[in-house]
Amino acid sequence: MSRNPRQTSSFPDAAHDAAAPAPVLSFAGVSMRYGRGQETLRGVSFSLQPGSFHFLTGPSGAGKSTLLKLIYLAARPSRGLITLFGQDLAVLPPRQLPHLRRRIGVVFQEFRLLDHLSAFDNVALPLRIAGKKPKAYRDDVAELLSWVGLGPRLHAMPATLSGGEKQRLAIARAVVSGPDILLADEPTGNVDDEMAQRILRLFVELNRQGTTVLIASHDRDLVARSGMPELRLEQGRLFDPAADSRMTPE
Amino acid sequence: MSAEAAQSFLRRWTPGPLMPRGDVRDASLVFVIAVLCFFACLAALAALAADRAAGGWAAQLQGSATVLVRPTGGESVDAAAARAAEALSGVRGVNEAVALEKDKALALLQPWLGKDALDDDLPAPRLVTLDLDPIAPASAADLGAALKAANIDATVDDHSLWIKDIVRAGAWARAAAVGVFALTALAAAAVIAHAARAVLAARHEIVEVLHVSGAEDRFIAGLLLRRFAAMAFVAGVIAAAGAGVLGAAVRLAGGGEGLTPPLPVAWIDLAALLPCPLLAAGVAALSARFSALGLLRDMSNKDWT
Ligand SMILES: Nc1ncnc2c1ncn2[C@@H]1O[C@H](COP(=O)(O)OP(=O)(O)OP(=O)(O)O)[C@@H](O)[C@H]1O
Ligand SMILES: [Mg+2]
């Protein structure tokens, strides 16, 4: 690639640049409402180049989690166009959803660990779903758990883990299958500063290996220190700090 | 956990159940399915017993025929009966033909003709009883033709009307048993469809995580399929064992020698109970799979997960 992907602008003009590779993800005028309520997202447009790293910031209730939900294919937009891995999601046949989802790793804000399964089984879940044989992934899962500092707790049930431990478990599950896109919703919300740095380093490492990363976070310190670009949501609108005047709210 | 403990955990580790086990092991569900399987087993035994009883009776009737000989012209009725017996014993498919003696014939006829009517003056008809070949019995037409050739005025009763009735009754009993069997299978399928949907609804959070992790509907339905099939198999074993004990008791109580014992259950019939657990598992698997797929499709139409 001719330029550092992490410096790639995430705004639509980048998509018009003929030299740019096809984006992994693009939103064009995307709006989303829950049921008959108000629009939670309004006319959101941006794109992520392969191998880019962005933070998604904004006040509570701005719609960060909702935006991620649209990307990990758990909700459909009420208006606008989303393209993921070159596929227009509006016309995607449902039977192709699982295949696409396997290329996305998600760390949920509320973790969503399976309470009846051990830490080890939780991390192994995406690999099992992908049809891998236990022998083939056993050691990788153990290694990853040690890496997030859960080596001594691999047989523990989620209910017996601390908030930070659950968070690290959720992260391990999201990255275990080497996804093309990693989405993390407040992945450092429950850990101390040192662990937050470690988690960030893990994400940067994955990003270096080619994973496109999008992290929703409140943690202004973390965002500032990382030096990574930021997508800022406010009341459901994407706010471009660099090109404030260019924004054309609908 | 020490490094060795972690190692030994890894060595012994087998993947945990993606759906919590307790959901399907619910005792009341096992009970309902076991009861339905039990009724299905009884219906199967009843069908076999009805078949055997009807077959036994029909075989007995088929093996014999009766000929009523009337006097003609100057010939005495006894002479005519003797001639008839002789003519009939030559027909193919007749093992033996015996003209009943006067007294026996009269005793048999008395209920129809009345006591007073039977005095010596009356030219009472005579009976010829035939023992037919059980494999290829002579037909009524053959017998009639033989009598006509010998110029004897007689009526042949090959019991075919009765046999028809018995065969028809047997068929009805069998159809009824099959109907009960089918109904209980359908009821079991409905119960399991309902339970599978209830499990999915109660565990929609797990379903969501599985979906987001890339699980296909088939995969999730497969989890329920295996779980419900295993549960129904256990219920089927319990039911078959119960029905087997009951069948054995009936067999011991009802005797069983001869073609038509009072309670026509044979030991071999109990073998019909063996497929019960497999059938129950099969019904449960199909039902759980299709109801789960239906509900999952509804879920994803609404919300993609
Ligand atoms: N399932 C839902 N049904 C209805 N409304 C919802 C649902 N989820 C979120 N909302 C609403 O959508 C808006 C945005 O919510 P969202 O969770 O996306 O915000 P957020 O930016 O992630 O907030 P936070 O930083 O607190 O996690 C909120 O007003 C919220 O009430
Ligand atoms: Mg949120």
XYZ file of C-alpha atoms in Angstrom, chain A residues 37-143:
107
model
C -38.892 5.579 17.667
C -36.668 8.473 16.714
C -33.732 7.894 14.420
C -30.760 6.706 16.469
C -28.370 7.196 13.568
C -28.936 9.916 11.006
C -27.330 10.053 7.613
C -24.058 8.462 8.657
C -21.436 8.192 5.898
C -17.873 6.970 6.230
C -15.664 4.169 5.032
C -12.885 2.069 6.496
C -9.903 1.135 4.402
C -8.439 -2.325 4.875
C -5.961 -2.354 7.726
C -7.163 0.933 9.183
C -7.597 1.599 12.905
C -10.263 3.958 14.228
C -11.859 4.913 17.450
C -15.583 5.569 17.546
C -16.236 8.195 20.190
C -19.165 10.215 21.400
C -21.286 10.803 24.449
C -23.411 8.104 25.961
C -26.478 7.469 23.850
C -24.883 8.915 20.718
C -25.444 5.652 18.875
C -22.005 4.015 18.996
C -23.254 0.563 19.913
C -26.040 0.882 17.355
C -23.561 1.683 14.614
C -21.471 -1.354 15.524
C -24.602 -3.503 15.504
C -25.224 -2.537 11.890
C -21.699 -3.617 11.034
C -21.825 -6.988 12.769
C -25.092 -7.700 10.978
C -27.390 -7.791 13.981
C -29.623 -5.015 12.699
C -30.557 -3.488 9.388
C -30.532 0.223 8.580
C -33.828 1.955 7.947
C -32.224 4.043 5.202
C -28.934 4.237 3.387
C -26.415 1.845 1.958
C -23.897 -0.337 3.793
C -21.212 -2.190 1.908
C -19.186 -4.802 3.773
C -16.342 -6.731 2.154
C -17.630 -5.414 -1.138
C -21.149 -6.749 -0.583
C -24.189 -4.535 -0.599
C -25.959 -5.664 2.564
C -29.382 -4.608 1.299
C -29.340 -7.329 -1.340
C -27.331 -9.927 0.572
C -29.117 -13.302 0.650
C -29.664 -14.351 4.290
C -27.805 -17.605 3.820
C -24.593 -15.655 3.252
C -24.830 -13.870 6.599
C -22.983 -16.572 8.611
C -20.075 -16.533 6.211
C -19.728 -12.752 6.501
C -20.131 -12.781 10.262
C -17.240 -15.187 10.656
C -14.974 -12.497 9.264
C -16.020 -10.075 12.002
C -14.851 -10.226 15.620
C -17.054 -8.471 18.152
C -16.367 -7.457 21.748
C -19.769 -6.564 23.152
C -20.204 -3.739 25.631
C -21.976 -6.198 27.932
C -19.601 -9.070 26.992
C -22.316 -11.632 26.189
C -20.308 -14.572 27.436
C -22.118 -17.901 27.559
C -22.593 -18.433 31.286
C -22.891 -22.211 31.096
C -19.533 -22.604 29.375
C -16.022 -22.342 30.834
C -13.692 -19.501 29.881
C -11.944 -21.938 27.592
C -15.148 -23.003 25.832
C -16.243 -19.397 25.444
C -13.080 -18.544 23.580
C -13.294 -21.717 21.494
C -16.871 -20.916 20.430
C -16.176 -19.164 17.089
C -13.767 -21.934 16.098
C -16.305 -24.617 16.883
C -18.923 -22.775 14.877
C -16.484 -22.564 11.979
C -16.291 -26.358 12.161
C -12.709 -26.664 13.412
C -11.689 -29.802 15.287
C -10.975 -29.399 19.029
C -7.465 -30.840 18.686
C -6.649 -28.251 16.045
C -7.454 -25.224 18.196
C -6.913 -26.424 21.760
C -3.407 -25.080 22.170
C -4.119 -21.816 20.344
C -7.024 -21.100 22.655
C -4.916 -21.840 25.729
C -2.169 -19.599 24.434
